Coordinates of C-alpha atoms and ligand atoms in Angstrom, one line a residue:
M937 CA -39.6 -5.7 18.4
P938 CA -36.6 -7.6 18.9
E939 CA -33.4 -6.4 18.6
S940 CA -32.7 -8.5 15.8
T941 CA -35.7 -8.0 13.6
P942 CA -34.6 -5.5 10.3
V943 CA -36.0 -2.4 9.8
A944 CA -39.1 -2.7 7.4
Q945 CA -37.1 -0.6 4.3
E946 CA -40.4 1.7 3.5
R947 CA -41.9 5.1 4.6
R948 CA -44.8 4.5 6.8
L949 CA -46.3 7.4 8.6
V950 CA -49.5 6.5 11.5
T951 CA -49.2 9.4 13.1
E952 CA -48.7 12.8 12.6
L953 CA -45.4 14.4 13.0
P954 CA -44.8 14.8 15.6
G955 CA -46.9 12.1 17.3
P956 CA -48.0 11.6 20.7
R957 CA -44.6 10.0 22.4
S958 CA -42.3 12.5 20.5
A959 CA -44.3 15.5 21.3
E960 CA -43.9 14.5 25.3
L961 CA -40.2 13.4 24.3
M962 CA -39.9 17.1 22.6
Q963 CA -42.2 18.7 26.0
R964 CA -39.7 17.1 28.7
K965 CA -36.4 18.1 26.9
H966 CA -37.9 21.2 26.5
S967 CA -38.2 21.5 30.4
A968 CA -34.6 19.6 30.8
V969 CA -32.3 20.4 27.3
A970 CA -30.2 23.8 27.0
P971 CA -32.5 25.6 24.6
G972 CA -29.5 26.2 22.5
V973 CA -29.2 22.7 21.2
G974 CA -31.7 22.5 18.9
T975 CA -33.7 20.1 16.6
T976 CA -34.4 19.1 12.9
M977 CA -37.2 17.6 13.0
P978 CA -39.7 17.6 15.8
V979 CA -39.4 13.6 16.3
F980 CA -37.3 11.6 18.5
A981 CA -35.2 8.0 16.9
A982 CA -36.7 4.7 18.4
R983 CA -34.6 2.4 16.1
A984 CA -32.7 2.8 12.5
G985 CA -31.1 0.8 9.0
G986 CA -30.9 1.0 6.2
G987 CA -32.5 3.8 4.4
I988 CA -34.7 5.1 7.6
V989 CA -35.0 6.1 10.8
V990 CA -38.1 4.5 13.0
D991 CA -39.3 7.2 15.1
V992 CA -40.5 6.5 19.2
D993 CA -44.0 6.2 17.4
G994 CA -44.1 3.7 15.2
N995 CA -43.9 6.5 11.4
H996 CA -40.9 4.6 9.4
L997 CA -38.8 8.0 7.9
I998 CA -36.7 7.9 4.9
D999 CA -33.0 9.1 6.2
L1000 CA -31.8 11.7 3.3
G1001 CA -29.4 13.0 6.5
S1002 CA -27.1 10.1 7.7
G1003 CA -26.8 12.2 11.4
I1004 CA -25.3 15.1 8.6
A1005 CA -23.6 12.3 6.9
V1006 CA -21.7 10.5 10.2
T1007 CA -23.5 6.8 9.6
T1008 CA -22.7 6.3 5.4
V1009 CA -21.8 2.4 6.2
G1010 CA -25.8 2.6 7.1
N1011 CA -27.1 2.7 11.3
S1012 CA -26.0 0.4 13.2
A1013 CA -24.6 -1.9 10.3
P1014 CA -23.9 -5.1 11.7
R1015 CA -20.3 -5.1 11.4
V1016 CA -20.2 -1.8 13.4
V1017 CA -22.5 -3.3 16.1
E1018 CA -20.5 -7.0 16.2
A1019 CA -17.1 -5.3 17.1
V1020 CA -18.8 -2.5 19.3
R1021 CA -20.4 -5.7 20.9
E1022 CA -17.0 -7.9 20.9
Q1023 CA -15.3 -4.4 22.3
A1024 CA -17.0 -3.3 24.9
G1025 CA -17.1 -6.5 26.6
A1026 CA -13.1 -6.8 26.6
F1027 CA -12.7 -3.5 28.3
T1028 CA -14.2 0.3 27.7
H1029 CA -11.3 2.4 28.0
T1030 CA -7.6 2.4 30.0
C1031 CA -6.7 5.4 27.6
F1032 CA -4.0 4.8 24.9
M1033 CA -2.0 7.8 26.9
V1034 CA -1.5 5.4 30.2
T1035 CA -2.0 1.6 28.6
P1036 CA -2.2 1.6 25.0
Y1037 CA -4.1 -0.9 23.1
E1038 CA -4.2 -2.0 19.4
G1039 CA -7.7 -0.8 18.0
Y1040 CA -5.7 2.5 18.2
V1041 CA -2.7 1.2 16.4
A1042 CA -4.8 -0.9 13.6
V1043 CA -6.9 2.5 12.9
A1044 CA -3.9 4.6 13.2
E1045 CA -2.4 2.4 10.3
A1046 CA -5.7 1.8 8.1
L1047 CA -5.7 5.6 7.9
N1048 CA -2.2 5.9 6.9
R1049 CA -2.8 3.0 3.6
L1050 CA -5.6 5.0 3.0
T1051 CA -5.6 8.9 3.0
P1052 CA -4.2 10.0 0.3
G1053 CA -0.8 9.6 -1.2
D1054 CA 1.8 7.0 -0.8
H1055 CA 4.6 8.9 2.0
E1056 CA 5.2 7.6 4.6
K1057 CA 2.5 8.5 6.9
R1058 CA 2.2 9.8 10.9
T1059 CA -2.3 8.9 12.6
A1060 CA -3.5 10.9 16.2
L1061 CA -6.8 10.2 17.0
F1062 CA -9.1 12.4 19.2
N1063 CA -13.1 12.6 19.1
S1064 CA -14.6 15.6 17.0
G1065 CA -14.4 16.9 13.9
A1066 CA -13.6 20.2 15.7
E1067 CA -10.5 18.9 18.1
A1068 CA -9.4 17.0 15.1
V1069 CA -9.1 20.5 13.1
E1070 CA -7.4 22.3 16.4
N1071 CA -4.9 19.7 16.7
A1072 CA -3.9 19.9 13.1
V1073 CA -3.1 23.4 13.3
K1074 CA -1.2 22.8 17.0
I1075 CA 0.8 20.8 14.6
A1076 CA 1.0 22.6 11.4
R1077 CA 2.3 25.6 14.0
S1078 CA 4.8 23.5 15.7
Y1079 CA 6.0 22.3 12.7
T1080 CA 6.5 25.6 11.1
R1081 CA 6.5 27.5 13.9
K1082 CA 4.6 30.1 12.3
Q1083 CA 1.2 31.5 13.2
A1084 CA -0.9 32.4 10.9
V1085 CA -4.1 30.3 9.5
V1086 CA -5.7 31.1 6.3
V1087 CA -10.0 29.8 5.8
F1088 CA -11.4 30.3 3.1
D1089 CA -15.6 32.1 2.4
H1090 CA -18.8 30.0 3.8
A1091 CA -16.0 27.7 5.8
Y1092 CA -16.9 25.7 8.8
H1093 CA -14.6 24.0 11.1
G1094 CA -16.7 23.1 14.0
R1095 CA -18.2 25.2 17.4
T1096 CA -14.9 25.3 19.5
N1097 CA -13.5 28.9 19.8
L1098 CA -10.4 28.2 17.5
T1099 CA -13.0 26.4 14.9
M1100 CA -15.4 29.3 15.8
A1101 CA -12.2 31.4 14.5
M1102 CA -12.1 29.7 11.7
T1103 CA -15.6 29.5 10.7
A1104 CA -16.8 31.8 8.4
K1105 CA -20.8 32.1 9.5
N1106 CA -21.7 34.2 12.5
M1107 CA -25.1 32.4 12.8
P1108 CA -25.7 30.6 14.3
Y1109 CA -22.4 29.4 15.5
K1110 CA -20.3 32.2 16.7
H1111 CA -23.8 34.8 17.4
G1112 CA -22.8 36.9 20.8
F1113 CA -20.0 34.0 21.4
G1114 CA -16.7 35.8 20.8
P1115 CA -14.1 37.2 21.1
F1116 CA -12.4 34.5 19.3
A1117 CA -9.0 32.7 18.4
G1118 CA -6.7 35.2 16.6
E1119 CA -4.0 34.9 14.0
V1120 CA -7.4 33.4 12.0
Y1121 CA -7.5 35.7 8.0
R1122 CA -10.4 34.1 5.6
A1123 CA -9.7 34.1 1.3
P1124 CA -12.4 34.3 -1.2
L1125 CA -13.7 30.6 -2.6
S1126 CA -14.4 29.5 -6.0
Y1127 CA -17.9 29.4 -6.6
P1128 CA -18.8 28.4 -9.5
F1129 CA -22.8 29.6 -9.1
R1130 CA -21.8 32.8 -8.0
D1131 CA -18.4 33.6 -9.6
D1132 CA -18.2 34.8 -12.8
K1133 CA -18.1 32.4 -15.7
S1134 CA -14.0 33.7 -16.6
V1135 CA -13.4 32.5 -13.1
D1136 CA -11.9 29.4 -13.6
G1137 CA -9.9 27.3 -10.9
Q1138 CA -7.0 28.7 -12.0
A1139 CA -8.4 32.8 -12.1
A1140 CA -10.3 31.7 -8.4
A1141 CA -6.9 30.3 -7.1
R1142 CA -4.3 33.5 -8.0
R1143 CA -7.4 35.5 -6.5
A1144 CA -7.6 34.3 -3.3
L1145 CA -3.8 33.6 -2.7
D1146 CA -3.5 37.9 -3.9
V1147 CA -5.8 38.0 -0.6
V1148 CA -3.4 35.7 1.4
D1149 CA -0.5 37.6 0.0
K1150 CA -1.4 40.9 1.0
Q1151 CA -3.2 40.1 4.1
V1152 CA -0.8 37.4 5.3
G1153 CA 2.6 36.7 3.8
A1154 CA 3.6 33.1 3.6
E1155 CA 6.6 33.7 6.2
S1156 CA 4.2 34.8 8.9
L1157 CA 1.5 31.4 7.5
A1158 CA 1.3 28.3 9.0
A1159 CA -1.7 26.4 7.5
L1160 CA -4.4 26.7 4.8
V1161 CA -7.3 25.6 6.3
I1162 CA -9.9 24.2 3.6
E1163 CA -12.8 21.5 2.5
P1164 CA -12.2 19.6 -0.9
I1165 CA -16.1 20.8 -0.9
Q1166 CA -17.2 23.1 1.7
G1167 CA -19.9 21.1 3.8
E1168 CA -21.9 23.6 5.9
G1169 CA -21.3 26.4 3.6
G1170 CA -23.6 25.2 1.4
F1171 CA -21.9 22.1 -0.6
I1172 CA -19.9 23.9 -2.7
E1173 CA -17.7 22.5 -5.2
P1174 CA -14.8 24.5 -5.9
A1175 CA -14.0 24.8 -9.8
P1176 CA -11.2 22.5 -11.3
G1177 CA -7.9 23.7 -10.6
F1178 CA -9.0 24.9 -7.8
L1179 CA -7.7 23.4 -4.8
P1180 CA -4.0 22.0 -7.4
A1181 CA -3.2 25.4 -7.4
L1182 CA -3.8 26.0 -4.2
A1183 CA -2.8 22.9 -2.8
E1184 CA 1.1 23.5 -4.6
W1185 CA 1.4 27.0 -3.1
C1186 CA 1.5 25.8 0.3
R1187 CA 4.1 23.8 -1.0
A1188 CA 6.6 25.9 -2.8
N1189 CA 5.8 28.8 0.6
G1190 CA 6.6 26.1 3.7
V1191 CA 2.4 26.4 4.9
V1192 CA 1.0 23.6 5.5
F1193 CA -1.9 22.2 2.9
V1194 CA -4.9 20.9 5.6
A1195 CA -8.1 19.0 3.6
D1196 CA -10.8 19.1 6.4
E1197 CA -12.3 16.3 5.5
V1198 CA -14.8 15.8 8.4
Q1199 CA -17.6 15.9 6.2
T1200 CA -16.1 14.6 2.5
G1201 CA -14.4 11.7 4.0
F1202 CA -14.6 7.6 3.6
A1203 CA -16.4 7.4 0.5
R1204 CA -19.1 10.0 1.3
T1205 CA -18.3 11.7 -2.3
G1206 CA -17.6 8.9 -4.2
D1207 CA -14.3 8.9 -3.7
L1208 CA -13.0 7.5 -0.9
F1209 CA -12.0 10.9 0.2
A1210 CA -12.9 14.0 -2.2
C1211 CA -8.9 15.0 -2.6
D1212 CA -8.4 11.4 -4.7
R1213 CA -10.4 12.9 -7.3
E1214 CA -7.8 15.7 -8.7
G1215 CA -5.0 13.8 -7.2
V1216 CA -4.2 16.6 -4.7
V1217 CA -1.7 15.4 -2.2
P1218 CA -2.7 17.1 2.0
D1219 CA 0.1 17.8 4.5
L1220 CA -2.5 17.1 6.7
T1221 CA -5.8 15.1 6.4
V1222 CA -8.5 15.8 8.6
T1223 CA -11.2 12.8 9.3
A1224 CA -14.8 12.0 11.3
K1225 CA -18.1 12.1 10.7
G1226 CA -17.9 9.1 9.2
I1227 CA -15.0 7.8 10.4
A1228 CA -16.8 5.0 13.1
G1229 CA -20.3 4.7 12.0
G1230 CA -22.0 6.2 14.5
L1231 CA -19.1 6.7 17.3
P1232 CA -17.6 9.5 17.9
L1233 CA -13.9 9.9 16.1
S1234 CA -12.2 11.6 14.5
A1235 CA -8.8 11.8 12.9
V1236 CA -5.6 13.8 11.6
T1237 CA -3.4 12.2 9.2
G1238 CA -0.3 13.0 7.1
R1239 CA 3.5 13.4 6.8
A1240 CA 5.4 11.8 8.6
G1241 CA 7.6 14.6 9.9
I1242 CA 5.2 17.3 10.2
M1243 CA 2.7 14.9 12.3
S1244 CA 6.7 14.4 14.7
A1245 CA 6.9 17.8 15.5
P1246 CA 5.4 18.4 18.1
H1247 CA 7.3 17.7 21.6
V1248 CA 6.1 14.0 23.3
G1249 CA 3.1 14.2 25.1
G1250 CA 1.9 17.1 23.5
L1251 CA -1.2 16.0 21.6
G1252 CA -3.5 12.9 22.7
G1253 CA -6.5 14.0 25.4
T1254 CA -8.4 11.5 28.0
Y1255 CA -10.8 9.8 25.6
G1256 CA -9.0 9.8 22.1
G1257 CA -9.6 6.9 20.0
N1258 CA -11.6 5.1 22.0
P1259 CA -11.6 1.8 22.0
L1260 CA -15.0 0.5 21.1
A1261 CA -14.3 4.0 18.3
C1262 CA -11.7 2.3 17.2
A1263 CA -13.6 -1.3 17.1
A1264 CA -16.6 0.3 15.1
A1265 CA -14.0 2.5 12.7
L1266 CA -12.1 -0.7 11.8
A1267 CA -15.3 -2.0 11.3
A1268 CA -16.4 1.0 9.5
I1269 CA -13.8 0.5 6.9
E1270 CA -13.9 -3.2 5.9
T1271 CA -17.6 -2.4 5.0
I1272 CA -17.0 0.7 3.0
E1273 CA -13.9 -1.4 1.5
S1274 CA -15.9 -5.3 1.4
D1275 CA -18.9 -3.5 0.0
G1276 CA -17.3 -1.6 -2.2
L1277 CA -19.0 1.5 -1.2
V1278 CA -17.2 4.0 -2.6
A1279 CA -19.4 2.4 -6.3
R1280 CA -22.2 2.3 -4.3
A1281 CA -21.5 6.1 -3.5
R1282 CA -21.1 7.4 -7.5
G1283 CA -24.7 4.8 -8.5
I1284 CA -26.5 7.5 -6.3
E1285 CA -24.9 10.8 -7.5
R1286 CA -26.1 9.2 -10.5
L1287 CA -29.7 9.0 -9.3
M1288 CA -30.0 12.2 -7.1
L1289 CA -28.7 13.5 -10.2
D1290 CA -30.7 12.9 -12.8
R1291 CA -34.0 13.2 -11.3
L1292 CA -32.5 17.0 -8.9
R1293 CA -31.6 18.1 -12.4
R1294 CA -34.5 16.9 -14.4
I1295 CA -37.1 18.5 -11.1
Q1296 CA -34.8 21.5 -12.2
A1297 CA -35.2 21.7 -16.1
D1298 CA -39.5 22.3 -14.6
D1299 CA -38.7 25.1 -12.6
D1300 CA -36.7 28.0 -12.5
R1301 CA -36.6 29.0 -8.9
V1302 CA -33.4 25.6 -8.7
G1303 CA -30.5 27.8 -9.3
D1304 CA -28.0 24.6 -9.5
V1305 CA -28.2 21.4 -8.6
R1306 CA -24.1 20.0 -7.5
G1307 CA -22.4 17.9 -6.0
R1308 CA -21.2 14.6 -5.8
G1309 CA -21.3 11.2 -4.8
A1310 CA -24.1 11.0 -1.9
M1311 CA -23.0 14.4 -1.0
I1312 CA -26.1 16.4 -3.3
A1313 CA -27.5 19.7 -3.5
V1314 CA -30.6 22.2 -5.1
E1315 CA -29.6 25.8 -4.3
L1316 CA -32.4 27.9 -4.3
V1317 CA -33.1 31.5 -5.7
R1318 CA -35.4 33.6 -6.6
P1319 CA -36.6 32.8 -10.5
R1320 CA -34.1 33.0 -13.5
S1321 CA -31.2 34.9 -10.6
T1322 CA -28.6 34.4 -8.3
E1323 CA -31.1 35.9 -5.8
P1324 CA -30.8 33.1 -2.7
D1325 CA -34.5 32.0 -1.2
P1326 CA -33.3 30.5 2.0
A1327 CA -38.0 30.8 3.1
L1328 CA -38.3 28.7 0.4
A1329 CA -35.6 25.7 1.6
R1330 CA -37.5 26.2 5.1
E1331 CA -40.6 25.6 2.8
V1332 CA -40.1 23.0 1.1
A1333 CA -37.9 21.1 4.1
T1334 CA -40.0 21.3 6.4
A1335 CA -43.2 19.8 3.8
A1336 CA -40.9 17.3 2.9
H1337 CA -40.6 16.0 7.5
Q1338 CA -44.0 16.3 7.3
Q1339 CA -44.2 13.2 5.0
G1340 CA -41.2 11.7 6.8
V1341 CA -38.6 12.3 4.3
I1342 CA -35.2 13.0 6.3
T1343 CA -33.7 16.5 4.8
L1344 CA -31.1 18.8 6.2
T1345 CA -30.6 22.5 4.1
C1346 CA -27.4 23.9 4.8
G1347 CA -24.9 27.3 3.0
T1348 CA -24.2 30.7 4.0
Y1349 CA -27.4 32.0 2.9
G1350 CA -29.8 29.5 4.4
N1351 CA -30.6 28.4 0.7
V1352 CA -29.3 25.7 0.2
L1353 CA -31.6 21.3 0.9
R1354 CA -28.9 18.9 1.3
F1355 CA -28.7 15.1 0.6
L1356 CA -26.4 12.8 2.2
P1357 CA -28.3 9.4 2.0
P1358 CA -26.4 6.2 3.9
L1359 CA -25.0 4.2 1.2
T1360 CA -27.4 1.9 2.6
I1361 CA -30.1 3.0 1.2
S1362 CA -32.3 1.2 -2.0
D1363 CA -32.8 2.7 -5.0
A1364 CA -35.9 2.7 -4.9
L1365 CA -35.8 4.5 -1.3
L1366 CA -34.0 7.3 -2.7
A1367 CA -36.3 8.1 -5.6
E1368 CA -38.9 8.1 -3.4
G1369 CA -37.4 10.3 -0.8
L1370 CA -36.6 12.8 -4.0
D1371 CA -40.0 12.2 -5.6
V1372 CA -41.8 13.7 -1.6
V1373 CA -38.9 16.7 -2.3
A1374 CA -40.2 17.3 -5.9
A1375 CA -43.6 16.9 -4.3
A1376 CA -42.7 19.4 -1.9
L1377 CA -40.9 21.9 -3.9
G1378 CA -44.3 22.5 -6.7
S1379 CA -46.5 22.3 -3.5
T1380 CA -44.6 25.9 -1.9
R1381 CA -45.6 27.5 -6.2
Ligands
PLP1402 C1 -19.1 18.9 11.2 C2 -18.2 19.5 10.4 C3 -16.3 20.1 11.1 C4 -17.1 19.6 12.9 O1 -17.1 18.6 13.3 P1 -17.4 18.0 15.6 O2 -17.4 16.3 15.0 O3 -19.2 18.6 14.7 O4 -16.7 19.1 15.8 C5 -15.5 20.5 11.2 N1 -15.6 21.0 9.9 C6 -16.6 20.1 8.6 C7 -15.7 20.2 7.0 C8 -17.5 19.3 9.5 O5 -18.6 19.0 9.0

């Protein structure tokens, strides 16, 4: 198939899954790749675009995962491809810390403009979400000259040593990998589906801050780090008022408020950033995943005074803000702005919530349907209870995979089906993908 032929926007299965080419590649994977690196599906990708991933056997799969919230502007998005191609022909790397280049500065300017708050900001670029979270903590410690970090139940911040300590879930992220970094404390979250109905956002914030006061104390606390909507932890959207109350407490107590927008950022939630919904202005905003159309890039953006605390040379890395990734990020941002993708995410939200709520009305194992924009989840439980049913989530996901729909699971209890379609998916494909999920759920009765 010539490279320029667009990927046909239809689900089409031409073999059993996995097909023979994928099965052969999976054998090679088993012999060559460390088994600790698992895969959700047993098929290998060949091409992708719009709302479709094509595997090496020619099967066309509906993409409800975006490579875990990364290809928000679509796979091989035209502006991204063009920008990377042009940059690759000019130069691929010099190291910004050796001979700097304009792309890095332009990405920093864009992030300073787009992230919540219109105060003066500075940005530093890195490679992965975890690396950016680590750097946000370094910057907060350097600025406050304090050490402790507060994170939340169900949090996910990455797989490096410090971010493993910050991540809540043992299996698979931490098990056997300790000892972990110290001075990390965990506070209770607002989790409307599981909280008592009397616990509104304000009450949940008081509950969390009480734990922080008792176990850490603001005078030792450098940063409070929170995902405005939790990702791996189960797409948990805190009750209204929770985030503003935490941000206000941080401001009053000399604690740096860090929003980990790695999964929620760049139009994913129907706002450019999830913090925008309640007008929360973080001191530092951490971004990655959706930032660069699939190229590895991450950033810490925040108040100029805080960002300027570390000494010259204290921040950086060989590849941080790689020129190809910067070119891709500028193209991805232009795509979000020019193609109205924030509004598109809200359209996807309406379609998904409507369909999933109709499924919920007919199925008492669907405990909760929640989320914003193109970040929507279904929490599966034992009928008419809140008792998690991870086996059901696995079964439904596997059945959907067999029918050519890429879906992911998440949640501390592993009982959440999550949907993260690229914003370039058509309504028709999205509806068909959800039909397949509904049928998969129905088949488990
Ligand atoms: C994925 C994720 C990370 C880690 O990002 P990597 O690029 O995988 O290191 C951190 N925080 C959140 C909220 C994430 O979803």
